[in-house]
XYZ file of C-alpha atoms in Angstrom:
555
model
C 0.260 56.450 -3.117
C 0.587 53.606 -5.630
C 2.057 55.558 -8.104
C 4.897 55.982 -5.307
C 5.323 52.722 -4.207
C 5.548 51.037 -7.361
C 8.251 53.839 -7.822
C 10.148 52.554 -4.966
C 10.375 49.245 -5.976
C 12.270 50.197 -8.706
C 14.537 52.382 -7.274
C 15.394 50.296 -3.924
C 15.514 46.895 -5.792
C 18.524 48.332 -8.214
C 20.720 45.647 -7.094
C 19.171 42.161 -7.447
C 21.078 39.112 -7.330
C 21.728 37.614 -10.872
C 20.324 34.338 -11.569
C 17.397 32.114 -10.189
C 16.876 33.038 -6.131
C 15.972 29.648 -4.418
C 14.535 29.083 -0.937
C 14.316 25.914 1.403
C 12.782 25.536 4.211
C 12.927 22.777 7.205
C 10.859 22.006 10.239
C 12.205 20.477 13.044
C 10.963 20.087 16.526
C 8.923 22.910 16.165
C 11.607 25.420 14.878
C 12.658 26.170 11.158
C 15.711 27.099 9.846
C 15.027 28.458 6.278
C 17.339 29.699 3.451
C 17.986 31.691 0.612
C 20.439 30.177 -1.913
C 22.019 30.601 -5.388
C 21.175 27.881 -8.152
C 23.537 24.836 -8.405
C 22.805 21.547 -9.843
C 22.033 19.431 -7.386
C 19.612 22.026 -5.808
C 22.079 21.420 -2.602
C 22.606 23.817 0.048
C 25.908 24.656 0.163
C 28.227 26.990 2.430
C 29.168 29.074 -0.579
C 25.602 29.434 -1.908
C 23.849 30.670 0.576
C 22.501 34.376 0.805
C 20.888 33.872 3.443
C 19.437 32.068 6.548
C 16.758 32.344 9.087
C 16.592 30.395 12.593
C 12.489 30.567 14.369
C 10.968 28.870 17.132
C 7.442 29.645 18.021
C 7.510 29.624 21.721
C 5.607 32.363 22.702
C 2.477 30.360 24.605
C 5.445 28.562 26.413
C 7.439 31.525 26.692
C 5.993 34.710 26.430
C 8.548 35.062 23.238
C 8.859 34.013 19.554
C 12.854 33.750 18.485
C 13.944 34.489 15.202
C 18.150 35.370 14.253
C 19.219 35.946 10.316
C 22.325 35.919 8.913
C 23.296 37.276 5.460
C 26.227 36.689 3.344
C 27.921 39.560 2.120
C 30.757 37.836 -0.111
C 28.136 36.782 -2.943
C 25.065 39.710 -2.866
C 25.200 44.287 -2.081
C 23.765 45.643 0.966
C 20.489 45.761 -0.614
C 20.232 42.241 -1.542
C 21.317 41.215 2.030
C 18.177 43.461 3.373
C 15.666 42.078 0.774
C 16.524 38.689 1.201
C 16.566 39.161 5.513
C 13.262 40.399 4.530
C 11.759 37.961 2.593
C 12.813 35.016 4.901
C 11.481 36.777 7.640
C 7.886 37.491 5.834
C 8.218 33.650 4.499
C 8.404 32.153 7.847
C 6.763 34.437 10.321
C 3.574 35.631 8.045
C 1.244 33.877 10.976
C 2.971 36.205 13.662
C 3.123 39.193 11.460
C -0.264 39.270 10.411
C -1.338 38.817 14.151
C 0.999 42.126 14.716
C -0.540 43.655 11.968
C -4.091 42.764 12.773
C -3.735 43.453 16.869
C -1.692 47.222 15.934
C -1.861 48.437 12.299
C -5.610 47.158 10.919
C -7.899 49.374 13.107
C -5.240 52.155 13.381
C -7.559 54.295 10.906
C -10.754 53.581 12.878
C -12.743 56.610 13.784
C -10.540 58.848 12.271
C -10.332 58.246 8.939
C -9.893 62.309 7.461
C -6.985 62.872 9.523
C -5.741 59.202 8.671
C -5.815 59.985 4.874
C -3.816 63.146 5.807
C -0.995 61.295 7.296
C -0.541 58.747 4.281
C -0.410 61.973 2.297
C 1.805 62.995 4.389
C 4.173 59.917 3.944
C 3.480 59.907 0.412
C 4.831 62.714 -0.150
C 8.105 61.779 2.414
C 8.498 58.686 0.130
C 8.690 60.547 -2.771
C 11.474 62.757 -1.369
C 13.104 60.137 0.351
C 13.319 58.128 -2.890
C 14.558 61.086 -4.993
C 17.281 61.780 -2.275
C 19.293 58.145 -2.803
C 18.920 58.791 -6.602
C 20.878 61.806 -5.805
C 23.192 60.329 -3.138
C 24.324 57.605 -5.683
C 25.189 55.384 -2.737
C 28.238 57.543 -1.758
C 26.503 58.703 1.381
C 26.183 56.199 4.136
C 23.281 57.850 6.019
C 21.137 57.678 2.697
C 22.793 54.438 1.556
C 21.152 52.558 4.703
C 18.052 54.737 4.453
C 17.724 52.402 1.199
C 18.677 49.597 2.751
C 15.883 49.565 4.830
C 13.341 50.327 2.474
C 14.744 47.286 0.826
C 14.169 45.129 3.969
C 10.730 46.481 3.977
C 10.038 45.456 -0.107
C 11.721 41.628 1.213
C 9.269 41.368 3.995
C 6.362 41.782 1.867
C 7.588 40.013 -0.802
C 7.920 36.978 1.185
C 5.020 37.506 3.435
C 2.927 37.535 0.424
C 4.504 34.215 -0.634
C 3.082 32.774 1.791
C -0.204 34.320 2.742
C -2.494 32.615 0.746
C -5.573 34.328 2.301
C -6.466 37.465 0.161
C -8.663 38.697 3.006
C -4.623 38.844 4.901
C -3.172 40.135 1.856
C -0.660 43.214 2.789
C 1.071 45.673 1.007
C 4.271 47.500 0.993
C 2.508 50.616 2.250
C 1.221 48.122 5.625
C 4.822 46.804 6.205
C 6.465 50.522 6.059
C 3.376 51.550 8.085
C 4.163 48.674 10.882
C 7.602 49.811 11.033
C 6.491 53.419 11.560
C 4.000 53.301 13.358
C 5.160 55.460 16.824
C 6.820 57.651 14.130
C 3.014 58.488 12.341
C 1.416 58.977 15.688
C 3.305 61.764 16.316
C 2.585 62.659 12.689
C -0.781 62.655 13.342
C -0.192 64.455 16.479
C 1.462 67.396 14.489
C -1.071 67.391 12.238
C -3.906 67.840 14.523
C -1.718 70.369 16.822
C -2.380 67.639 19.696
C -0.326 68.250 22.869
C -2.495 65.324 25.055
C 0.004 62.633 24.652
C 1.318 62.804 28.252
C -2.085 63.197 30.015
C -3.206 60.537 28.379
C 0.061 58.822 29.365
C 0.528 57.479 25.971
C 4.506 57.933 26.483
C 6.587 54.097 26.979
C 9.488 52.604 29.042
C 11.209 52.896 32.353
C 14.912 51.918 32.380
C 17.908 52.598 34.627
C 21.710 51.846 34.691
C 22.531 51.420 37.699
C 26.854 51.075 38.898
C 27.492 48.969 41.074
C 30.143 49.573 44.397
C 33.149 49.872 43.919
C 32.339 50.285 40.423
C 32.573 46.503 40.297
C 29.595 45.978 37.593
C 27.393 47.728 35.395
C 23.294 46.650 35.237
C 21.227 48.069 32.417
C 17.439 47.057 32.501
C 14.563 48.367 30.503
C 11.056 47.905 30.218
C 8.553 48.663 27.731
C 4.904 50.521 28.867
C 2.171 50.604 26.309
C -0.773 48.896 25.053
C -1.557 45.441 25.880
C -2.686 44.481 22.013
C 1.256 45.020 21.748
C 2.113 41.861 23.790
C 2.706 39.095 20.752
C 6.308 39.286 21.306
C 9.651 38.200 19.221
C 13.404 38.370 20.321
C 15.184 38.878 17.479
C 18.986 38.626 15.889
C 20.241 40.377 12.322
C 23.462 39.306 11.898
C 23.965 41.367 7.981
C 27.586 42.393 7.662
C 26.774 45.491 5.864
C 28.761 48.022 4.037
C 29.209 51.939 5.314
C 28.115 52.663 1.997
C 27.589 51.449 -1.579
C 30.497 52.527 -2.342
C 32.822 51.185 0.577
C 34.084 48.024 1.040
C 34.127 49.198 4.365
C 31.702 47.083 6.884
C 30.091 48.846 9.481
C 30.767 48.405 13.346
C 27.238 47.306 14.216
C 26.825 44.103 12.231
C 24.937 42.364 14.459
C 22.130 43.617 16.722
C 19.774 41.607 18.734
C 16.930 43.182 20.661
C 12.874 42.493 22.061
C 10.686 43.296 19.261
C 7.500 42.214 17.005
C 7.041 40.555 14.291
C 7.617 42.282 10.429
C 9.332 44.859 12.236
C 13.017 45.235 12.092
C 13.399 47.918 15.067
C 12.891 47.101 18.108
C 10.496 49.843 18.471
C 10.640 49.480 22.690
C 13.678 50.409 21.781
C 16.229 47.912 23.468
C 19.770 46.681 21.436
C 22.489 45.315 21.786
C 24.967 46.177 19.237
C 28.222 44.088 18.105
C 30.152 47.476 17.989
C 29.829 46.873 21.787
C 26.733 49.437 22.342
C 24.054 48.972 24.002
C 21.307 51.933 23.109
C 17.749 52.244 24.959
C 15.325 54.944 25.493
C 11.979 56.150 27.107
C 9.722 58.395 24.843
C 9.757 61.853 26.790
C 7.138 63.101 23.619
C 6.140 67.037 23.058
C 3.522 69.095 24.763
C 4.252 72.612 23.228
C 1.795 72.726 19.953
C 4.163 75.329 18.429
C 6.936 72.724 17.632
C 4.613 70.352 15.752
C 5.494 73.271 12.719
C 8.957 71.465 12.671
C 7.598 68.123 11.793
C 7.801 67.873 7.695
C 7.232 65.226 5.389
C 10.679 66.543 3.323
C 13.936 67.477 4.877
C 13.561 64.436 7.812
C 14.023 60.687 8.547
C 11.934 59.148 10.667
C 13.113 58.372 13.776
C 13.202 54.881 13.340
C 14.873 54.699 10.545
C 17.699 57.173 11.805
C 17.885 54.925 15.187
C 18.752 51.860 13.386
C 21.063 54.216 11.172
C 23.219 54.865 14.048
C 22.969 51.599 15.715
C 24.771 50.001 12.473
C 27.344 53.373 11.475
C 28.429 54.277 14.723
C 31.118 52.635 16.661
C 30.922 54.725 20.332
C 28.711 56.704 22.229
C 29.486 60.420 20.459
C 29.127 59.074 16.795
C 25.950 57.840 17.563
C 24.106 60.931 18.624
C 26.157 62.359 15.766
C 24.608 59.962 13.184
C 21.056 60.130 15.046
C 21.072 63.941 15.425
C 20.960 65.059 11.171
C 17.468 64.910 9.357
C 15.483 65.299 12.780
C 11.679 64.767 12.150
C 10.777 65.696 15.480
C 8.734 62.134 16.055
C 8.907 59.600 18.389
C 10.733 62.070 20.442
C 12.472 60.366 23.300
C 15.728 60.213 25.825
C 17.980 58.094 24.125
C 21.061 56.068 26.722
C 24.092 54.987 24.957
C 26.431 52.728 26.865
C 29.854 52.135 25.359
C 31.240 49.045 27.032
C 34.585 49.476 25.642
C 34.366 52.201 28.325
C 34.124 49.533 31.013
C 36.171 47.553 32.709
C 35.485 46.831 36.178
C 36.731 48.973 38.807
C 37.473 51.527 36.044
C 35.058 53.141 34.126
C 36.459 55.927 31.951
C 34.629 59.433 30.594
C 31.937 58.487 27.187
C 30.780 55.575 29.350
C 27.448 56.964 28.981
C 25.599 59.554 26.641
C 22.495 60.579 26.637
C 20.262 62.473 23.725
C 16.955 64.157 23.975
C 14.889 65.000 20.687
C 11.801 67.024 20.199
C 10.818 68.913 17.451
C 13.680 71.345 15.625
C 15.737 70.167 18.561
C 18.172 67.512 19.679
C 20.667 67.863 22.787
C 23.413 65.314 23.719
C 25.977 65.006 25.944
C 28.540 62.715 27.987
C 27.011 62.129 31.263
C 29.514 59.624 33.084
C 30.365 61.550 35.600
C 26.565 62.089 36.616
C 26.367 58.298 36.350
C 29.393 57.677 39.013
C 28.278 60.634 41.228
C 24.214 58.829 41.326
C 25.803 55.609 40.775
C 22.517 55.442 38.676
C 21.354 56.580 36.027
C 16.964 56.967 35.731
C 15.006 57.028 32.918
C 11.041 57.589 32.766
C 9.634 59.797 30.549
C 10.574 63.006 31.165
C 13.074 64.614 30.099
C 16.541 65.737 31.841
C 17.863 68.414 30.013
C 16.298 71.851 31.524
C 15.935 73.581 28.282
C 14.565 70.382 26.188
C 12.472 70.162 29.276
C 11.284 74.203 28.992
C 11.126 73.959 25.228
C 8.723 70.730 25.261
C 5.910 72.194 27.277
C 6.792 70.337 30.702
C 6.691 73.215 32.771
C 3.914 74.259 31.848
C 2.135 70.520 32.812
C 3.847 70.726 36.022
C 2.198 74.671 36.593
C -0.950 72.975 36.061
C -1.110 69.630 37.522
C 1.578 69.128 39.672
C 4.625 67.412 40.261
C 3.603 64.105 38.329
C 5.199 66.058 35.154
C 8.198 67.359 36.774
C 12.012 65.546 36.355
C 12.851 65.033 40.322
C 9.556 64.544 42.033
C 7.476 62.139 39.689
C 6.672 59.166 41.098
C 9.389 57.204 39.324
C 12.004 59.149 39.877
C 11.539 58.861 43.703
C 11.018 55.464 43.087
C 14.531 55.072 41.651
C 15.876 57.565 44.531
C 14.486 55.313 46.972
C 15.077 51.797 45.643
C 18.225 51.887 42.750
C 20.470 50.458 46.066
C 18.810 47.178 46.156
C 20.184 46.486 42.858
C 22.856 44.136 43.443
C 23.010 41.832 40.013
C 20.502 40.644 37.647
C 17.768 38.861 39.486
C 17.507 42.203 41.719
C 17.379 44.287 38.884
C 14.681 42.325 37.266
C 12.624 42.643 40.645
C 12.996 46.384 40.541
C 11.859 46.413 37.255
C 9.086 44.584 37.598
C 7.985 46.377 41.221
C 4.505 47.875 41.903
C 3.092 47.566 45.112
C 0.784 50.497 44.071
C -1.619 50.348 46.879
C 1.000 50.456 50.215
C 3.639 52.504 48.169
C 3.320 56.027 49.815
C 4.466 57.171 45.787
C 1.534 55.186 44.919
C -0.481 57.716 46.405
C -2.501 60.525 44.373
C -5.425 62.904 44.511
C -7.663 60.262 43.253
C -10.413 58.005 44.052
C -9.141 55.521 45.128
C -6.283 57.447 46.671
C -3.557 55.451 44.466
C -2.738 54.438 40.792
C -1.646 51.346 39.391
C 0.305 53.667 37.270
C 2.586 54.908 39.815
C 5.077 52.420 39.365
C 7.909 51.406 37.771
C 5.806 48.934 36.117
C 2.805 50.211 35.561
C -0.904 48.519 35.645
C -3.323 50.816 34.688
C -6.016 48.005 34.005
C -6.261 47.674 37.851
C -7.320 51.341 38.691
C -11.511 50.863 38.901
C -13.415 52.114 36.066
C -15.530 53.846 37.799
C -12.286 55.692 40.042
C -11.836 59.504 39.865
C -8.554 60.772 38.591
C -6.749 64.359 38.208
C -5.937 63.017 34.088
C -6.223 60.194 32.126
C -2.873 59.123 32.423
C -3.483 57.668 36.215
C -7.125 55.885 35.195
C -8.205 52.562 34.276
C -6.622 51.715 30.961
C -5.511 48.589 28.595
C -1.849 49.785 29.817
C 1.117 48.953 31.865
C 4.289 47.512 31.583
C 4.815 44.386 29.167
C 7.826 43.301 29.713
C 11.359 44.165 31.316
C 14.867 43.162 29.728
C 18.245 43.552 32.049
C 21.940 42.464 30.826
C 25.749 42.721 32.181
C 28.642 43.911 29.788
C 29.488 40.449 30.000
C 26.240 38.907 28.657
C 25.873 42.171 26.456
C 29.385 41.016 24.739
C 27.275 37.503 23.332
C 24.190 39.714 22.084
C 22.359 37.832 25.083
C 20.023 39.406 27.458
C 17.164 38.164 30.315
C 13.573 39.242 29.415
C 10.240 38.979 30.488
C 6.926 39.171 29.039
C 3.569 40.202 30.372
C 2.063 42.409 32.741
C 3.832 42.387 36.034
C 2.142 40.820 38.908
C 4.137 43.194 41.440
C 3.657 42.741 44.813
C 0.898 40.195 45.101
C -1.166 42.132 41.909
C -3.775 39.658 40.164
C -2.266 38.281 36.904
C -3.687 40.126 33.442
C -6.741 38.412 32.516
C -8.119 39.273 29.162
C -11.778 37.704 29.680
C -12.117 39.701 33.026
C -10.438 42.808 32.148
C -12.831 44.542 30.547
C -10.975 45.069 27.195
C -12.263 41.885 25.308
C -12.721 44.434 22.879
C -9.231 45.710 21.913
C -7.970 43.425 19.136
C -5.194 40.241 21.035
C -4.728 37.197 18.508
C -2.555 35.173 19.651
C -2.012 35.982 23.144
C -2.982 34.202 26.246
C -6.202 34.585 28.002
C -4.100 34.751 31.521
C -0.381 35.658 32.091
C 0.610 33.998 34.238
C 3.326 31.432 33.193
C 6.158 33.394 31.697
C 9.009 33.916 33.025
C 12.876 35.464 32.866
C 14.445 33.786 30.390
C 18.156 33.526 28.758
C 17.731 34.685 25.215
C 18.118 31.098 23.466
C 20.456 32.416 20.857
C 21.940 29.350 18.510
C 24.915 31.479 17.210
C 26.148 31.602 14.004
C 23.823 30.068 11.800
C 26.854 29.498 8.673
């Protein structure tokens, strides 16, 4: 592994900007604006100089979010320089929050199962070494492989300036930690394939409802998301790269997506939920629909692929409409994270008139990826559903559904899971933001007739479109682990309008929903004390929807 790393360094870090690199921070009121800047003599910062600039506000405990937005300047520095120095402001400012992310997510992730651990970082030791091998070959004429370096670049910034500032060796982390935070639902799977584990949906480890939902007369379009998954995930940033990067090394060329700004975590620079909105005028989200057919983990290779991650934020920055993206996405499939991708293309809307490539949609699982327009099933519905499972019949065959559904019932199956009637039943009530943001956050688990299951208690917490699977009892009886008493649910919920979507801004949320008269989360009487939360409240019960508090251009 080190012998890799250190190999990576010095291949990603090819370009580095010529002369001293100096940094300047200021606090004010609580936020910090920090920057990178070339030498001059009177150590000023001037509009010419700078290479780049960070924006951060702690106010999570007030808000239930952090809020961080970088700019980088591409007239004086290459697209690698522009990642390493987003990077290193990033880890110089937020090393607090990331080593809280690190320390609730990444720290323990080895914890009882430490052989099959040491066969995953072999596993992305060995991917590394392709990986870096590959851009020597590319030469930066490719794009796909030029901003496959790019990010590894952002990742050698990050803990370059993390490590600047962490002046606790017992925090110390390395490059391998920050590439492993920013992989981290990409090396479950990983491990998944490399156990032959199919469990993932009984467990309900899959994330996310969302829906689109048209309004009449075609008047507006709503898109709202949230994210489901562990509560020790709930130290929360919204974030902002503004990096007007090139389509290649060798283009002058800048690509459409510039500027994305989605909910995320700190030291990671995908969203991971996965929510964006893109300055091409995209806005991409998904819901992991996962595998459960063991014989497809055999497509999952540590040469040949990109991780999904990487190839997500690939396509978010190359792609200017809803076809190139699942174009861009669909090459180098490594068959993890495998989800149902939504693509909305708001150049496709204008109200009253919504026009065909509105809307694609891409599923992935291992060896296979299927995408296709879906507009017109979007104007027929006049919603669109998202929640787990996966639409396409033969992606649905291929993954191992049916054969859930043959053996416990229509929970697994695409029309009659709980969600989807859900959806069916409610989508109408959406009439504009605040509506949609009460959808998402809905569960009245214990009157809902969909509530209802062959357990004891005769309902689950997770039969909702935001779940709360720490209220089931303990002690309750359930049909699979996915409807029991878990450290799970829904943490958030994001919803926008083409016309807030066109200013990066969104509404979010963060927290465990409190639903129809539910008890707020309580960490010292949940019974989880135990699962790792710095920095999070004892009680959630104070945030609320809020405006992301954008500052705009920050030069």
């Amino acid at each position: 592994m080190l012998k890799i790393l250190v190999f990576l360094i010095i291949v990603c870090c090819s370009f580095v900007v010529e002369g001293k690199f100096l940094k300047k921070i200021e606090r004010v009121e609580g936020s910090v604006n920090a920057y990178a800047y070339t030498e001059n003599d009177n150590d000023a910062i001037l509009h010419s100089s700078i290479l780049c600039e960070l924006y951060y506000n702690n106010t999570y405990s007030k808000l239930g979010w952090d809020v961080m937005q970088v700019q980088t300047n591409p007239t004086i520095q290459s697209d690698t320089d522009q990642a390493r120095c987003a990077g290193e402001l990033e880890g110089l400012v937020l090393y607090e929050a990331i080593y809280i992310h690190y320390y609730n997510n990444i720290k323990q992730w080895c914890k009882g199962r430490q052989q099959l651990c040491d066969k995953v970082y072999a596993f992305l030791d060995e991917h590394l070494a392709w990986v870096n091998q590959t851009i020597i070959d590319k030469d930066g004429w490719d794009p796909e492989w030029h901003h496959v370096n790019v990010f590894l670049n952002h990742m050698i910034g990050l803990q370059l300036g993390y490590m600047e500032s962490q002046t606790d060796p017992k925090k110390a982390l390395t490059l391998t930690d920050f590439i492993v935070m920013n992989l981290q639902v990409d090396l479950d799977d990983v491990a998944a394939a490399l156990e032959g584990d199919i469990s993932a949906k009984i467990r309900g480890d899959t994330r996310c409802s969302a829906i689109i939902k048209m309004l009449p007369n075609n008047e507006d379009l709503l898109i709202g998301h949230n994210t489901w998954t562990s509560y020790n995930q709930m130290y929360r940033v919204l974030k902002w790269y503004d990096m007007p990067l090139h389509t290649s090394a060798r283009s002058k060329m800048l690509v459409p997506g510039k500027t994305i700004s989605f909910s995320g975590y700190p030291g990671v620079i995908t969203s991971m939920d996965d929510f964006y909105l893109v300055s091409s005028g995209l806005i991409a989200m998904e819901t992991t629909i996962g595998n459960s057919n063991a014989s497809l983990w055999q497509f999952v290779k540590p040469t040949g692929q990109i991780f999904e991650s990487v190839r997500s934020l690939m396509a978010l920055r190359l792609a200017n409409n809803g076809r190139s993206w699942c174009e861009t996405f669909t090459g180098y499939n490594s068959g993890t994270y495998n989800n149902q991708w939504m693509i909305i293309d708001l150049h496709k809307f204008t109200t009253g008139k919504p026009q065909e490539g509105l809307l694609w949609v891409l599923e992935q699982i291992p060896g296979y990826i299927r995408f296709q327009d879906q507009t017109a099933l979007l104007l027929q519905q006049t919603y669109w559903p998202s929640y787990n499972v996966a639409f396409y019949p033969d992606v649905f065959n291929m993954s191992g559904n049916q054969e859930l559904v043959d053996q416990y019932g229509d929970w697994f199956s695409y029309n009659d899971t709980a969600r989807a009637l859900i959806f069916r039943r409610d989508h109408s009530t959406v009439k504009d933001l605040d509506s949609l943001m009460k959808l998402l956050r809905s569960n009245d688990y214990k009157h809902d007739p969909y509530g209802q299951c062959n357990c004891t208690p005769p309902y689950s917490a997770e039969n909702a479109l935001a779940a709360r699977s720490d209220l089931n009892p303990k002690n309750g009886k359930y049909p699979f682990p996915a409807l029991g008493h878990r450290p799970h649910g829904a943490i958030d919920a994001k919803v926008v309008s083409p016309d807030l979507a066109r200013n990066m801004s969104f509404v979010a949320v963060c927290g465990p929903t409190t639903g129809t008269n539910l008890p707020p989360f309580k960490w010292s009487k949940s019974g989880f004390k135990h699962l790792p939360h710095k920095g999070q409240p004892n009680t959630f019960t104070h945030f609320q929807p809020m405006l992301t508090p954008w500052i705009g251009p920050l030069f």
